[in-house]
Short mmCIF file of C-alpha atoms in Angstrom, two decimals:
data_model
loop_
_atom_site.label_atom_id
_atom_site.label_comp_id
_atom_site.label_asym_id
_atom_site.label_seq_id
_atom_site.Cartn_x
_atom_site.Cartn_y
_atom_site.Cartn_z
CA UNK A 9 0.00 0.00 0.00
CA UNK A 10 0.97 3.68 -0.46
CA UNK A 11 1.66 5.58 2.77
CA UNK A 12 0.33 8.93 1.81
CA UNK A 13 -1.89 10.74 3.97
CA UNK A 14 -4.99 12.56 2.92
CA UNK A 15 -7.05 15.35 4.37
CA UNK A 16 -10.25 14.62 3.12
CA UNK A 17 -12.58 12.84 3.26
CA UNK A 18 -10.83 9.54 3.19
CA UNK A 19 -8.86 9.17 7.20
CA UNK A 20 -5.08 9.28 6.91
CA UNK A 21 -5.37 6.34 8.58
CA UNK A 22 -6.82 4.46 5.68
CA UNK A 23 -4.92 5.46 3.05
CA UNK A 24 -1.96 4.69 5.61
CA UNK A 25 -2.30 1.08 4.48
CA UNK A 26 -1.26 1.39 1.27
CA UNK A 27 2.14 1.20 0.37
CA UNK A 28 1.70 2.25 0.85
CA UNK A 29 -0.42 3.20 4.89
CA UNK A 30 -2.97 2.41 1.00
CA UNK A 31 -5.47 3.64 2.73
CA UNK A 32 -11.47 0.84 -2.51
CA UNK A 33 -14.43 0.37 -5.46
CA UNK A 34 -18.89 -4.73 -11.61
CA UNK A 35 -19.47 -5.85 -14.88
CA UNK A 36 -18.84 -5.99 -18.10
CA UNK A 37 -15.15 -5.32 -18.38
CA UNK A 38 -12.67 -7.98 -20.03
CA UNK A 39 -9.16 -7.24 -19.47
CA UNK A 40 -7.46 -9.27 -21.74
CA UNK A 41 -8.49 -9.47 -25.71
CA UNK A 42 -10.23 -12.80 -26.97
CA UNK A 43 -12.86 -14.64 -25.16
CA UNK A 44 -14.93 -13.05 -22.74
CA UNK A 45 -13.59 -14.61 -19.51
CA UNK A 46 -15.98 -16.56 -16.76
CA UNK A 47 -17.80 -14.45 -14.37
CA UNK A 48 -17.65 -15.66 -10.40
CA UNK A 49 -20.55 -13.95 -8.61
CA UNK A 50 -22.30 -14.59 -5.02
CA UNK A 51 -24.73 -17.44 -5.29
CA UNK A 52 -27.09 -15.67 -3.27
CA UNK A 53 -28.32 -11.55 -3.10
CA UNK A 54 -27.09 -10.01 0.57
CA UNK A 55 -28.83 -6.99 1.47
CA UNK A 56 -25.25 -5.64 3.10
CA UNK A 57 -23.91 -5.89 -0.27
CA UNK A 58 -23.34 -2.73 -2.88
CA UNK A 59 -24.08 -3.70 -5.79
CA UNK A 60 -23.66 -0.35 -7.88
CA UNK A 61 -20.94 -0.48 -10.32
CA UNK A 62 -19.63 2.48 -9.51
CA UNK A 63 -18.36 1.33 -6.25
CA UNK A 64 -17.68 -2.15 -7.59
CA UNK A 65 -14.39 -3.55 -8.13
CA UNK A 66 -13.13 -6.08 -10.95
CA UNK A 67 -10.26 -8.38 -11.00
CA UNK A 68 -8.76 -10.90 -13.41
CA UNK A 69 -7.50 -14.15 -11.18
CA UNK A 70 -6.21 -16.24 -14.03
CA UNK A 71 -8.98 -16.73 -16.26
CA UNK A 72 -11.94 -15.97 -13.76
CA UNK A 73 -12.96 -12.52 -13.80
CA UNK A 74 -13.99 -11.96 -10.35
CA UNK A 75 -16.58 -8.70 -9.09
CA UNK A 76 -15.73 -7.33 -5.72
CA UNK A 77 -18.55 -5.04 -3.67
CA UNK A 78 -18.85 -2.84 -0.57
CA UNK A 79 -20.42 -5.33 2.17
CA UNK A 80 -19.17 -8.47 1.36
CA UNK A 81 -18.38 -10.61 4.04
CA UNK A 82 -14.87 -11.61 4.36
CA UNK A 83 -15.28 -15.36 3.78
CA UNK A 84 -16.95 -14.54 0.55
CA UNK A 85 -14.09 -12.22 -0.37
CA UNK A 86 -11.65 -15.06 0.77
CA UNK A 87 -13.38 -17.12 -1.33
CA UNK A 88 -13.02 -15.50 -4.76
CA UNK A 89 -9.33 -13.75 -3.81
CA UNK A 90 -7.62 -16.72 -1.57
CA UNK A 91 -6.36 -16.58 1.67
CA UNK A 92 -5.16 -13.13 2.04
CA UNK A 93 -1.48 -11.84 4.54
CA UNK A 94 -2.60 -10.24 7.21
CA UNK A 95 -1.12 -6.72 8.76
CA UNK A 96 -1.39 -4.39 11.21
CA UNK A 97 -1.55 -0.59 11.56
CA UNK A 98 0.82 1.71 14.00
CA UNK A 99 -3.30 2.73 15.45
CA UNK A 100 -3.89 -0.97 16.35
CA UNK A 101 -5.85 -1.71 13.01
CA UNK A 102 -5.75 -4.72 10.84
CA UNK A 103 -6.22 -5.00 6.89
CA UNK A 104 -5.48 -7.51 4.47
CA UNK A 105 -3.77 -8.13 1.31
CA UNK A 106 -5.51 -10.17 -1.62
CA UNK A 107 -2.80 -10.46 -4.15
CA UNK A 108 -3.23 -6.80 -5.34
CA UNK A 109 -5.67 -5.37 -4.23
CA UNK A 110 -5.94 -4.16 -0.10
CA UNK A 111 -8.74 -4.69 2.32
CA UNK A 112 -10.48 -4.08 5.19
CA UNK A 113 -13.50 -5.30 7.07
CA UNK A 114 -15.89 -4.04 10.10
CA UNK A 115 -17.78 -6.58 11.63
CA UNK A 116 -15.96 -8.86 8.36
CA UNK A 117 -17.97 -6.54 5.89
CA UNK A 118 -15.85 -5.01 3.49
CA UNK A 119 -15.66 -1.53 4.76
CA UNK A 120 -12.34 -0.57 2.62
CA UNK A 121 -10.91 -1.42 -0.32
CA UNK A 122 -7.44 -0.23 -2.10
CA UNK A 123 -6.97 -1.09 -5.76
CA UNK A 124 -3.76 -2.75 -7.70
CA UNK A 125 -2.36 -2.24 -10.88
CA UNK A 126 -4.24 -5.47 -12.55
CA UNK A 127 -8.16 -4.51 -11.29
CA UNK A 128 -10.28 -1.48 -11.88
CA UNK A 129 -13.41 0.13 -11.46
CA UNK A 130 -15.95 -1.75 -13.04
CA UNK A 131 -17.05 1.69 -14.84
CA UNK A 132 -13.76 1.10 -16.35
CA UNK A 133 -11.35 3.23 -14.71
CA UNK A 134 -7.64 2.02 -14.79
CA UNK A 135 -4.54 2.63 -13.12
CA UNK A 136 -2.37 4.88 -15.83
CA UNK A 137 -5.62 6.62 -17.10
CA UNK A 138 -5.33 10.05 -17.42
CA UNK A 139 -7.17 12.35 -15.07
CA UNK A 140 -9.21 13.89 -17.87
CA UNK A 141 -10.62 10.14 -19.66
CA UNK A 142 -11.56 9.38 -15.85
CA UNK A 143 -12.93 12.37 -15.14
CA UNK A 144 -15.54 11.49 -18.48
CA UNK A 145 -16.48 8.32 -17.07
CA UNK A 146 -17.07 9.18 -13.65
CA UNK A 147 -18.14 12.57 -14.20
CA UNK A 148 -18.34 15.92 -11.81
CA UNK A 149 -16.58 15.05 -8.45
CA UNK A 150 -18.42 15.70 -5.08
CA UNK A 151 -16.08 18.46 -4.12
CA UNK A 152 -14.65 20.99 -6.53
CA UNK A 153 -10.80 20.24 -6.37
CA UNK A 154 -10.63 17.05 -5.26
CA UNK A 155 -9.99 13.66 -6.87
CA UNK A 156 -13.31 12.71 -4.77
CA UNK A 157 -16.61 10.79 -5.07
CA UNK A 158 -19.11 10.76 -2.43
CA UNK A 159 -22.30 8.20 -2.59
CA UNK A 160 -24.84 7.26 -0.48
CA UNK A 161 -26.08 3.80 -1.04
CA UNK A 162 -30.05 3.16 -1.30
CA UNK A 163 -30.34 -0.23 -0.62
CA UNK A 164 -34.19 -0.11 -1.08
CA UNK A 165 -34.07 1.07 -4.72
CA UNK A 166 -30.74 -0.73 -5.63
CA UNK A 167 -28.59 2.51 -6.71
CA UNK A 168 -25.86 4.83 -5.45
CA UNK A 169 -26.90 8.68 -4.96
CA UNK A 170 -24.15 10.72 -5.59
CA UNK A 171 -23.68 14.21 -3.02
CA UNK A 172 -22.29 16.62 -4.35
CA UNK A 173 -21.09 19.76 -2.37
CA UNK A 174 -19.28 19.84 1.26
CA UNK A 175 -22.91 21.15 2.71
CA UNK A 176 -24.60 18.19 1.38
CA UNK A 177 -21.73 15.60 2.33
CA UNK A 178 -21.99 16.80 6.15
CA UNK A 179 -25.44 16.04 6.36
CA UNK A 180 -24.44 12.54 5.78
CA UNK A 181 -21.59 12.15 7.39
CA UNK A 182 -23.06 9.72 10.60
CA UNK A 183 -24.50 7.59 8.30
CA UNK A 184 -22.36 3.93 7.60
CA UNK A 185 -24.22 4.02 3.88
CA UNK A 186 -22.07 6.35 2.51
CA UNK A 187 -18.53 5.65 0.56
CA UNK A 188 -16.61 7.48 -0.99
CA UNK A 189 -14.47 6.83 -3.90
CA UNK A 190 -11.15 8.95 -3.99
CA UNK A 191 -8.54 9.05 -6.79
CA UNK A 192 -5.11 10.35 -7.08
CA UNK A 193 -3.13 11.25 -10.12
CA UNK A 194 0.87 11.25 -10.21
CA UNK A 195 3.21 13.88 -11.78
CA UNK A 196 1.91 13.16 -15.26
CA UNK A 197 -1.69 13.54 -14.78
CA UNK A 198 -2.12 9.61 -14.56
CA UNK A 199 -4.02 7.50 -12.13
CA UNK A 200 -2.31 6.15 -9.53
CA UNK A 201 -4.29 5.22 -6.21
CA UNK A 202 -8.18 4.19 -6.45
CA UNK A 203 -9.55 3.50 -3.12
CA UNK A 204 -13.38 3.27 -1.49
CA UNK A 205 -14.18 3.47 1.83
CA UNK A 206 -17.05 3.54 4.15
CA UNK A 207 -18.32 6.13 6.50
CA UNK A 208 -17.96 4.21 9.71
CA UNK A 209 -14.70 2.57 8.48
CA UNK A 210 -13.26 6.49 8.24
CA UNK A 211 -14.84 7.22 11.75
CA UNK A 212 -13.02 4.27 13.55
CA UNK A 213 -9.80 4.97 12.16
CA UNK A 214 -9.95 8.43 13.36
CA UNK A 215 -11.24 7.72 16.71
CA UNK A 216 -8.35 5.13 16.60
CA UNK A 217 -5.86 7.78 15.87
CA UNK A 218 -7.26 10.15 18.44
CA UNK A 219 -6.94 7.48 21.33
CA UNK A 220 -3.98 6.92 20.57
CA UNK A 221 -2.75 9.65 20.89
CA UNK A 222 -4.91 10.84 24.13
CA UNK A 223 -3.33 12.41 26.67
CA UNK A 224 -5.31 11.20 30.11
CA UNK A 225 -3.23 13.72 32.29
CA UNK A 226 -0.57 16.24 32.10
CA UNK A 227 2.83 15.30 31.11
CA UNK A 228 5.25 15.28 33.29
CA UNK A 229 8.49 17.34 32.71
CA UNK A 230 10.90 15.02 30.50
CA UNK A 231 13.28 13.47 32.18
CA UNK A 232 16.86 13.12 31.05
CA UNK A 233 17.33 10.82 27.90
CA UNK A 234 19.39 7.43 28.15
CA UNK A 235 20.67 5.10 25.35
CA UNK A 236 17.88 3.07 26.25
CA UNK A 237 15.58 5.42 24.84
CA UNK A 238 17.22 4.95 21.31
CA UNK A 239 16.19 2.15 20.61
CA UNK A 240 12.26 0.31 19.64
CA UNK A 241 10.74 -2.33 21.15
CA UNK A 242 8.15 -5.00 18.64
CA UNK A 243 4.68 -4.81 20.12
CA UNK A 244 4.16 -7.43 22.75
CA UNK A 245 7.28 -8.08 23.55
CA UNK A 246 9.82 -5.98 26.26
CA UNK A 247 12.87 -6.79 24.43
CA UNK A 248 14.33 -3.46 22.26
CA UNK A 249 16.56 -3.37 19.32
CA UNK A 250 19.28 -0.78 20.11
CA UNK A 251 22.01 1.46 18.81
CA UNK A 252 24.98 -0.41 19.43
CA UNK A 253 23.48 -3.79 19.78
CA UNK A 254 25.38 -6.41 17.45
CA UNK A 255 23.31 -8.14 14.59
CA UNK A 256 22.65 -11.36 15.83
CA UNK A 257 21.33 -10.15 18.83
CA UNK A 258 19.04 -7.65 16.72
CA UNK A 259 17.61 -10.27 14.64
CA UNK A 260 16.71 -12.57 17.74
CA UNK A 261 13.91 -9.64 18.45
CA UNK A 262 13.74 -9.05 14.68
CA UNK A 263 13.78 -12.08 12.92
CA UNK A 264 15.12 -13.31 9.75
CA UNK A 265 15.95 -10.40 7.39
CA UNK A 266 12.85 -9.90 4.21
CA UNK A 267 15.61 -7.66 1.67
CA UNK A 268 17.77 -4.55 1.57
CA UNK A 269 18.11 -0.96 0.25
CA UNK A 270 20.34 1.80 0.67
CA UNK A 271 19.47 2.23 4.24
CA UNK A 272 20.18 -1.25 5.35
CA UNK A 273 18.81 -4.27 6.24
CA UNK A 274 15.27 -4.52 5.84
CA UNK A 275 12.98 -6.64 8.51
CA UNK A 276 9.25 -7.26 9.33
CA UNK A 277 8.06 -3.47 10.58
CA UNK A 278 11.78 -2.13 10.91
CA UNK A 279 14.69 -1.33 8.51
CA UNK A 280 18.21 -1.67 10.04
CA UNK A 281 21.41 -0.75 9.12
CA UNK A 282 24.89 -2.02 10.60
CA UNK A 283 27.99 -0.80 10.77
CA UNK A 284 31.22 -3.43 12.06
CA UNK A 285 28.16 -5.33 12.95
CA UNK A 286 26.51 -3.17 15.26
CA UNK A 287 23.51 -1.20 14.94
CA UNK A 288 24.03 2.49 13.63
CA UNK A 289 20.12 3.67 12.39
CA UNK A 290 17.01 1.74 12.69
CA UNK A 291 13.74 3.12 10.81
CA UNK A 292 10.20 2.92 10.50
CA UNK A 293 7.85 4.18 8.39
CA UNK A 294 4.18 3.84 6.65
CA UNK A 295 5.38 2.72 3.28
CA UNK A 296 5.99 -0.56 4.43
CA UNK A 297 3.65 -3.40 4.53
CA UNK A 298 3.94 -5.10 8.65
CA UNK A 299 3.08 -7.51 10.72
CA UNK A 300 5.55 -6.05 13.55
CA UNK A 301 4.81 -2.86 15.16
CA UNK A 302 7.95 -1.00 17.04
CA UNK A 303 8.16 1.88 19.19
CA UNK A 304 10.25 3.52 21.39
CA UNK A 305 10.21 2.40 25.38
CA UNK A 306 8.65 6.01 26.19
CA UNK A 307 5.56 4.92 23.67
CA UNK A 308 6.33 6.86 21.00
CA UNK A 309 6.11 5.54 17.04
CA UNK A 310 4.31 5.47 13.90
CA UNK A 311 0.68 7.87 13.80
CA UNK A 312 2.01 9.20 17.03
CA UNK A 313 1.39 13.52 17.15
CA UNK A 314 4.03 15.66 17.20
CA UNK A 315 2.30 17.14 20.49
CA UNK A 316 2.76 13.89 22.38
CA UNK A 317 6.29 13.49 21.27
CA UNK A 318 7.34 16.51 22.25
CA UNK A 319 5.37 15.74 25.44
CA UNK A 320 7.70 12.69 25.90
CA UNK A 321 11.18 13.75 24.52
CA UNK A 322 11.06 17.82 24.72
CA UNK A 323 11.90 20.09 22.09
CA UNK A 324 13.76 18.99 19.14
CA UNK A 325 16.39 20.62 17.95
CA UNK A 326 14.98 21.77 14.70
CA UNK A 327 11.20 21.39 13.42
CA UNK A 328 10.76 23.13 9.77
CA UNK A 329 7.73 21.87 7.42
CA UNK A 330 7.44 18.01 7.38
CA UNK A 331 10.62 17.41 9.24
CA UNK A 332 11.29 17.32 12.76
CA UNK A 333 14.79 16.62 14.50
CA UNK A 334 16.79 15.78 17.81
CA UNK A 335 20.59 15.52 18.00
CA UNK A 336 21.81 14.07 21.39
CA UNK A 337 25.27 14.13 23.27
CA UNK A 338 25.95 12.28 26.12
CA UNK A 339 26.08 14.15 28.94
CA UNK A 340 28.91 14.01 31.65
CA UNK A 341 26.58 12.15 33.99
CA UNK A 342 26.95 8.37 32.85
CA UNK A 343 24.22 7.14 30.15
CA UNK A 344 22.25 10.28 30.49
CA UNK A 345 21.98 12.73 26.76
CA UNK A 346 20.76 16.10 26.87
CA UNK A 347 19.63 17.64 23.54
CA UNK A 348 21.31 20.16 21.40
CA UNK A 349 19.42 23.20 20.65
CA UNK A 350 21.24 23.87 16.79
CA UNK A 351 22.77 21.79 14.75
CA UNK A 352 25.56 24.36 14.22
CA UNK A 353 26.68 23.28 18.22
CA UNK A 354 27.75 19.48 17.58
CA UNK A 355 31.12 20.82 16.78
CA UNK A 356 31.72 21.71 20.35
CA UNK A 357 30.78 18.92 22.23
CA UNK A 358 33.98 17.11 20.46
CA UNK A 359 34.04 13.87 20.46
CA UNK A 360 31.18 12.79 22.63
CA UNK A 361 28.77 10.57 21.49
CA UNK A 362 26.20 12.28 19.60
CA UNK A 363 23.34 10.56 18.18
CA UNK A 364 19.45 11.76 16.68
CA UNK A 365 16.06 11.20 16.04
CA UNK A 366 14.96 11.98 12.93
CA UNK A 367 10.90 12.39 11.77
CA UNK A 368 8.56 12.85 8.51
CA UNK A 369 5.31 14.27 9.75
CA UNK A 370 2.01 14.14 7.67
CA UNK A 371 -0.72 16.64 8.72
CA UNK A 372 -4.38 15.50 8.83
CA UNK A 373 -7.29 17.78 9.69
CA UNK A 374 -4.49 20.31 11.80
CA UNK A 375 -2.88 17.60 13.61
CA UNK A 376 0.57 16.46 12.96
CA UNK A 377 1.72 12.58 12.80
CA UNK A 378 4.10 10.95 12.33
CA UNK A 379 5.44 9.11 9.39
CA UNK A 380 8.32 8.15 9.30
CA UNK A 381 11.03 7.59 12.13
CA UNK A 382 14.81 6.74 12.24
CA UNK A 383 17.03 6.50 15.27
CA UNK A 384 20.61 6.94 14.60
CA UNK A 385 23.84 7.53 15.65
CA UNK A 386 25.45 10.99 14.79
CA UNK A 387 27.89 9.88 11.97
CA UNK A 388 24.72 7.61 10.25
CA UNK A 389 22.69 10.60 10.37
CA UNK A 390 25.22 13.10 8.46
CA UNK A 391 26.14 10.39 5.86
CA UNK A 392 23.79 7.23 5.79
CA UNK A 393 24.99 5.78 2.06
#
């Protein structure tokens, strides 16, 4: 899934799990020239089920060309897609993968749904259309601007009703019969994220990402840092992967290394990189696909607000735009860091041990989250290649 975030009216959250987190939409389409292929439908109507087109989905599995609506259960989806992988969100959500194509259920109804490159809208939207021949099938969006489709679904008379205008959209907003459809286009005008999601399913991921990041009481002043706050710690467990630690020890909380890119080693939910063995910068992000959630010990990670962070590790040492940044030096006082105001002052701390946290923050209805997150040490974070 793609691990953009959106404003509106699709939740961050959702589009979170693409990468990708893709944070989507019945007939008559053939993919392939020659013979039309065989059709797999439900053998029975469900009254949960969408059945207009527009927010219909279809997708070629070898030669079965399979239709995919809003409200079908999940062992109906299972059993035209397969068995899907499962992952989880940094917000404590769970969606699914189905070869190429991303889902999500409430209650297992299909609540949201992210397309791949080899299914489209059954209107006949593709990936690598341009803007303007989508814009002529689907006609005027719901909001002028904005790649966006709102519907509400009339299960009594069988259709979608499109609403059109913000006005007309709030009116609707508590109701779980409305989806909307939202597009995206890349630098060349082309297609390249279809997704669909339902009301409710955009509610709970917000309320999700507001609890979160809920702040019961007061924070405390921060206390002083210690290398054991540079490090993150998988989910259920109490064991953290630290700077410094050496590789086999990192991979007994990580497990077996998935592949590698610039930045190092890459691992269910975390990306580390080594240098003489040891860990120098560990990083997590939304792009990536997990079944592993990290954080750090003081409960900091992915989707967390830049409020609460700051709450929990004081003010960083530079915060411009998307990008926020500490730089740490050990202070005389064994295992304790305090952090440097400028960047411009590393030079006279010498040749203590400096190290930083580095951030990509995504802003969603005012708030900022974050996105991306690497702990490194000070070297690592000057010249990672």
């Amino acid at each position: 899934m793609s691990g953009q975030l959106s404003d509106y009216p699709v939740a961050s959250v959702s589009n979170l799990h693409s990468v990708k987190w893709k944070i989507l939409i019945c007939f008559a389409i053939i993919f392939l020239s020659g013979a039309p292929a065989a059709q797999r439908t439900l053998a029975s109507e469900d009254k949960q089920v969408v059945t207009a087109p527009v927010l219909s989905v279809q997708h070629l599995r070898g030669d079965t060309l399979i239709s995919i609506r809003m409200g079908m259960h999940k062992t109906d989806v299972d059993g035209l897609l397969g068995n899907p992988e499962a992952y989880l969100t940094p917000d404590g959500g769970q969606y699914f993968k189905y070869e190429d194509l991303y889902a999500a259920f409430i209650d297992d109804r299909l609540s949201w749904l992210s397309l791949g490159t080899e299914s489209k809208l059954a209107q006949g939207v593709t990936f690598q259309m341009s803007q303007a021949d989508a814009l002529k099938i689907l006609g005027e969006t719901s909001v002028p601007n904005r790649f966006v489709y709102v519907y509400r679904w009339d299960s009594q008379a069988g259709k979608a009703v499109q609403l059109k205008g913000e006005e007309e959209i709030q009116l609707h907003q508590e109701s779980p019969d409305v989806y909307s459809l939202s597009l995206s286009v890349n630098f060349y005008g082309e297609v390249n994220d279809i997704q669909i999601v339902r009301n409710d399913y955009t509610a709970l991921s917000e309320k999700r990402l507001i609890e979160k990041n809920a702040i019961s009481s007061p924070l405390r002043p921060v206390k002083l840092l210690s290398m054991k706050d540079l490090s993150f710690i998988p989910q259920g467990s109490q064991t953290p992967v630290t700077i410094g630690m050496k590789r086999e020890k990192a991979e007994e909380i990580t497990g077996k290394p998935i592949d590698e890119n610039l930045f190092g080693i890459i691992y269910d939910g975390i990306t580390i990189s080594y240098r003489n063995n040891q860990v120098v910068s560990m990083i997590i992000t939304l792009s990536d696909n997990s079944r592993t959630i990290y954080e750090t010990p003081r409960g900091a990670g992915l989707l967390t607000s830049t409020a609460l962070f700051k709450g929990l590790y004081g003010k960083p040492s530079s915060e411009k735009d998307s990008f926020v940044d500490y730089i740490f030096v050990m202070d005389e006082k064994k295992d304790r860091m305090r952090t440097m105001r400028e960047f411009g002052t590393a030079a006279v701390h010498g040749d203590k041990p400096k190290y930083a946290i580095s951030m990509i923050i995504e802003e969603v209805k005012g708030q900022r989250y974050i996105s991306y997150m690497m702990i490194c040490d000070y070297q690592f974070a000057l010249n990672p290649i």
